[in-house]
JSON list of C-alpha atoms in Angstrom, two decimals:
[
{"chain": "A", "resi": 125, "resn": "UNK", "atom": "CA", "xyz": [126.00, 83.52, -50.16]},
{"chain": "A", "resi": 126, "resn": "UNK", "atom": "CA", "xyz": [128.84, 85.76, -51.33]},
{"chain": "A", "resi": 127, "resn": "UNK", "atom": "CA", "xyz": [128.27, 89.75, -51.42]},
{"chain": "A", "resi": 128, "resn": "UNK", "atom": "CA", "xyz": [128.23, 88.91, -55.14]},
{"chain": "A", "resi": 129, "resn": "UNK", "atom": "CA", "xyz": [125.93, 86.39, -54.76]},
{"chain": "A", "resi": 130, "resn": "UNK", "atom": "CA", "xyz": [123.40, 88.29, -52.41]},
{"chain": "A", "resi": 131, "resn": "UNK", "atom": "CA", "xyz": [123.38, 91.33, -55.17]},
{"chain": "A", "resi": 132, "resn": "UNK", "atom": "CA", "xyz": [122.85, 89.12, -58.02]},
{"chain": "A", "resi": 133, "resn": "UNK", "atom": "CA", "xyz": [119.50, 87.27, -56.12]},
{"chain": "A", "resi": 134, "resn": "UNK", "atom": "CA", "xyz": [118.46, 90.68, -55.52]},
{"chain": "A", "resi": 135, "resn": "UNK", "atom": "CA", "xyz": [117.72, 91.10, -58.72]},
{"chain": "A", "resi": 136, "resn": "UNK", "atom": "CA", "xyz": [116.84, 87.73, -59.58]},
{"chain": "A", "resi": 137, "resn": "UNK", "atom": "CA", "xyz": [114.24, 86.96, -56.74]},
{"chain": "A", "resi": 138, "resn": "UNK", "atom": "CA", "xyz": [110.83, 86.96, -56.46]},
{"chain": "A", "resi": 139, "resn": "UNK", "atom": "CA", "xyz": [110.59, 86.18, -60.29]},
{"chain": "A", "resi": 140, "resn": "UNK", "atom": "CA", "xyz": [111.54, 90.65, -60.98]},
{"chain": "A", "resi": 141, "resn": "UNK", "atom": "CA", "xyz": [112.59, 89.13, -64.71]},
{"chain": "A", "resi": 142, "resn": "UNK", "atom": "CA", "xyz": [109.61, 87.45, -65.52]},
{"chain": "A", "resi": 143, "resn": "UNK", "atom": "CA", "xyz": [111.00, 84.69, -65.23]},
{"chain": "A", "resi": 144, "resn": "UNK", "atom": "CA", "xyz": [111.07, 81.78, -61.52]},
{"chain": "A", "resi": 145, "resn": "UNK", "atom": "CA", "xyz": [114.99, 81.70, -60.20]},
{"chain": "A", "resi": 146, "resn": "UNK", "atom": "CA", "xyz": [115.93, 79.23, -57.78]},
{"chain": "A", "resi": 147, "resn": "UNK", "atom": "CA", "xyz": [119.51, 79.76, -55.48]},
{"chain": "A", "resi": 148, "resn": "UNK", "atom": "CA", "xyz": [121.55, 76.99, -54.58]},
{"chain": "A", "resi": 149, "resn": "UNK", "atom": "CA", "xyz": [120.14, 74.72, -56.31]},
{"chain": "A", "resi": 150, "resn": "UNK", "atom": "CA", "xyz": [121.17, 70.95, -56.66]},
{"chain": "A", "resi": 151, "resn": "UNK", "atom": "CA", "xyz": [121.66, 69.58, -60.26]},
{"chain": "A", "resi": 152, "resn": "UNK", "atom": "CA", "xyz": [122.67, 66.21, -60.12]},
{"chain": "A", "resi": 153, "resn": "UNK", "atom": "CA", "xyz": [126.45, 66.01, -58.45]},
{"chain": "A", "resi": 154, "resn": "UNK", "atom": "CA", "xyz": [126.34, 69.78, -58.09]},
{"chain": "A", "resi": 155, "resn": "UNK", "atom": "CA", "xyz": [125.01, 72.89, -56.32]},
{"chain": "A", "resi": 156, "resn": "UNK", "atom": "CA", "xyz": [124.16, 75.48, -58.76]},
{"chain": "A", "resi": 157, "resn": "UNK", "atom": "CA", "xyz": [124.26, 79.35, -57.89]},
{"chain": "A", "resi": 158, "resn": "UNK", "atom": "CA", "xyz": [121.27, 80.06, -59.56]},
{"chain": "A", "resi": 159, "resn": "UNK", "atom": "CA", "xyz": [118.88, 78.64, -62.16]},
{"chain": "A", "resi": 160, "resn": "UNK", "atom": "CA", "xyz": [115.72, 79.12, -64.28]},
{"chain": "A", "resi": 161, "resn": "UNK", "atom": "CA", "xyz": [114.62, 75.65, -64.70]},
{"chain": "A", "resi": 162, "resn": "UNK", "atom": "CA", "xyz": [111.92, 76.47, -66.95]},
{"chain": "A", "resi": 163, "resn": "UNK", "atom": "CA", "xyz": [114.32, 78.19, -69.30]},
{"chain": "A", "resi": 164, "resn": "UNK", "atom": "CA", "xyz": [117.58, 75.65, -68.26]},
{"chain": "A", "resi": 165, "resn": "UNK", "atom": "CA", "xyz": [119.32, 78.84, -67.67]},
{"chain": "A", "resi": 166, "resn": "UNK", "atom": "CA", "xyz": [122.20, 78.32, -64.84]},
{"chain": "A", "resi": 167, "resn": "UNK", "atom": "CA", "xyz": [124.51, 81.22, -63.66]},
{"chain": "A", "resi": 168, "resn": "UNK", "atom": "CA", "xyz": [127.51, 80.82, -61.50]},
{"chain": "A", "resi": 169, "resn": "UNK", "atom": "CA", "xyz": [129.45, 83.65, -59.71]},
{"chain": "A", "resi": 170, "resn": "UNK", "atom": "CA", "xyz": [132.65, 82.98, -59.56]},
{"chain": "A", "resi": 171, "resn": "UNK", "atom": "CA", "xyz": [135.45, 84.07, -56.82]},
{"chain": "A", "resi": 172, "resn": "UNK", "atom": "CA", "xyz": [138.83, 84.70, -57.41]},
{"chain": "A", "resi": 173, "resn": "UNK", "atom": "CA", "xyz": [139.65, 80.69, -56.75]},
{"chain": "A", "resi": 174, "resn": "UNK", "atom": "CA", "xyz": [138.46, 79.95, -60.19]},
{"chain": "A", "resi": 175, "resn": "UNK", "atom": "CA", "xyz": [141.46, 81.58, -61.47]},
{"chain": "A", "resi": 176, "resn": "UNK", "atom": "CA", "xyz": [143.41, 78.54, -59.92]},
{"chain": "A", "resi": 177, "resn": "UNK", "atom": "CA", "xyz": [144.37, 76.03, -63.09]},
{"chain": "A", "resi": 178, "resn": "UNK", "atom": "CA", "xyz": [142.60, 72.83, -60.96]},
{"chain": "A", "resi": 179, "resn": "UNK", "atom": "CA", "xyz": [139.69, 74.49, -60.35]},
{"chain": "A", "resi": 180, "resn": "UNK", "atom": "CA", "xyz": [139.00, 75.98, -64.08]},
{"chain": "A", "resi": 181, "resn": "UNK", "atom": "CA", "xyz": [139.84, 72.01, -65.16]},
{"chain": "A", "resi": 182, "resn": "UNK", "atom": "CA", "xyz": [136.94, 71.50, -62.44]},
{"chain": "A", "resi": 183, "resn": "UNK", "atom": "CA", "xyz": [134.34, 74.22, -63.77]},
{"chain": "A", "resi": 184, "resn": "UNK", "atom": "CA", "xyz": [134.80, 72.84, -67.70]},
{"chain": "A", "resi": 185, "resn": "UNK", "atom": "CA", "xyz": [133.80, 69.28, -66.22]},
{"chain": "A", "resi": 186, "resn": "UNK", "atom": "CA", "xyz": [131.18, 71.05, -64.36]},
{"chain": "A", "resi": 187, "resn": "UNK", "atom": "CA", "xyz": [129.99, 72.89, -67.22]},
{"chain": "A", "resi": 188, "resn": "UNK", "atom": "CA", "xyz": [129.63, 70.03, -69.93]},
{"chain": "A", "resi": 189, "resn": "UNK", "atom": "CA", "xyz": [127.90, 68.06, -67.00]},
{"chain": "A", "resi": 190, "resn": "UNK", "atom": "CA", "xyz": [125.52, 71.21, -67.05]},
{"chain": "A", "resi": 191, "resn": "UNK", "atom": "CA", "xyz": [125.25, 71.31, -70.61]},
{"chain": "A", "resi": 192, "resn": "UNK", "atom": "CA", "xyz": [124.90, 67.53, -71.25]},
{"chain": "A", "resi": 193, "resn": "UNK", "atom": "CA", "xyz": [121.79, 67.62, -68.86]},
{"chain": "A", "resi": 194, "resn": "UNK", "atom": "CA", "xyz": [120.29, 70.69, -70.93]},
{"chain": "A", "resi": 195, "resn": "UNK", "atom": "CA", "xyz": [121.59, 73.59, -69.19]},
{"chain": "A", "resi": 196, "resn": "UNK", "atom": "CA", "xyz": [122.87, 76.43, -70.51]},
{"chain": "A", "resi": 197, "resn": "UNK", "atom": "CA", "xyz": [125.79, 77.94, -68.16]},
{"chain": "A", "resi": 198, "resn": "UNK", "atom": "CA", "xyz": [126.63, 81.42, -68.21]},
{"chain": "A", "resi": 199, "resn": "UNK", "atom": "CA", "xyz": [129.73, 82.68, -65.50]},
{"chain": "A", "resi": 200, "resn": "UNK", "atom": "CA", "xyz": [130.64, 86.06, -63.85]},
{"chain": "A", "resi": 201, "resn": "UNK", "atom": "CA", "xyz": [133.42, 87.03, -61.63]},
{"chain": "A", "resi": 202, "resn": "UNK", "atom": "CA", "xyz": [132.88, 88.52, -58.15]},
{"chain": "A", "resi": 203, "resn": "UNK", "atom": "CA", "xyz": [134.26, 91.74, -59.42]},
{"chain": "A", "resi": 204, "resn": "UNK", "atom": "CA", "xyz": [132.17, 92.18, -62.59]},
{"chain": "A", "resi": 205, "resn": "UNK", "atom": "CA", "xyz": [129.22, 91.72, -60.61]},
{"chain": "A", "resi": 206, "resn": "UNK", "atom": "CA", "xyz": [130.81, 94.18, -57.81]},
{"chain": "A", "resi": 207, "resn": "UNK", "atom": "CA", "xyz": [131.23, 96.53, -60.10]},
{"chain": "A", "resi": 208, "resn": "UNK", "atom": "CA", "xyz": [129.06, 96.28, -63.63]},
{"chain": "A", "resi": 209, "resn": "UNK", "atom": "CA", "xyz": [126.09, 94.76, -61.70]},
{"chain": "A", "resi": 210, "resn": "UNK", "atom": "CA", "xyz": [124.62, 96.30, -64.95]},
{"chain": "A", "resi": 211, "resn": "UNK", "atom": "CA", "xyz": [126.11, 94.82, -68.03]},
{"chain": "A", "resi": 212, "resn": "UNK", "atom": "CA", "xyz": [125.84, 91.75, -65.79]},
{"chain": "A", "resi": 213, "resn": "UNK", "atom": "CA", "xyz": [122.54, 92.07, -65.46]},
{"chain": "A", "resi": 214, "resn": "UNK", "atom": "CA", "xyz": [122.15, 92.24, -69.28]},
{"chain": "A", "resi": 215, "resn": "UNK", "atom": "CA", "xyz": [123.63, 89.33, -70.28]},
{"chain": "A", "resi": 216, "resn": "UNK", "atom": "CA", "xyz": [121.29, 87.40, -67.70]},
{"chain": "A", "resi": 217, "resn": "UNK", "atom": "CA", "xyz": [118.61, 88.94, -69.28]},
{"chain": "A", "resi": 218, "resn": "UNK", "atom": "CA", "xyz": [119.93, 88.54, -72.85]},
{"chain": "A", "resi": 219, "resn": "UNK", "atom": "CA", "xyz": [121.14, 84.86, -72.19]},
{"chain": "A", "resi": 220, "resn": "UNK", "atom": "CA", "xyz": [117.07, 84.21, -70.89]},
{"chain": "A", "resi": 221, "resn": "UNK", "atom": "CA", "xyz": [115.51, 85.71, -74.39]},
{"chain": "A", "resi": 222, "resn": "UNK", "atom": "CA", "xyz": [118.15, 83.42, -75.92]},
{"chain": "A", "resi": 223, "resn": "UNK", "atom": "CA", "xyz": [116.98, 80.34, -74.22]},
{"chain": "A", "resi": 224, "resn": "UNK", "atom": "CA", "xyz": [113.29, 81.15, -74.31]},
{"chain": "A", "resi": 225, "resn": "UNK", "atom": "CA", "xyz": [113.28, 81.81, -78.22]},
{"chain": "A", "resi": 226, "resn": "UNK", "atom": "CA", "xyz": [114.94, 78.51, -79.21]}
]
């Protein structure tokens, strides 16, 4: 895992949102980040190589994949988890009451 990565399953792990996280976790053609399946929540952290114009074509095709399977696919950048673990940390949290009220 990334430094971003590691500080993002440090607050995911060992269920600390109520809710089961697994890291690295194979959907279909792809390895997933991180994802609640119960709530078909996936989150990606994303280095600076995601700014390249192949790769976002890449991560859209990823992400309807995602979505067509029932996932819903949230993204940060290294740097906003680096340095607004916080706000990150929100929008996880925000993105699960989301997907569990539906």
């Amino acid at each position: 895992m990334t430094p971003a990565e590691q500080i993002v399953w440090e607050q995911l792990r060992g269920s600390k949102l109520g809710m089961h996280f697994r890291r690295q976790h194979v959907i279909g053609m792809y390895i997933v980040d991180f994802v609640s399946l119960k709530n078909h929540l996936v989150i990606e952290i994303d280095g600076a190589y995601h700014m390249a114009p192949n790769q976002q074509i890449e991560d859209a095709a990823r992400t309807e994949y995602l979505q067509r399977k029932g996932f819903r696919v949230i993204r940060f950048t290294n740097d906003q988890v680096l340095t607004d673990i916080e706000t990150v940390m929100s929008k996880i949290i925000k993105s699960l009451l989301t997907v569990y009220f539906l």
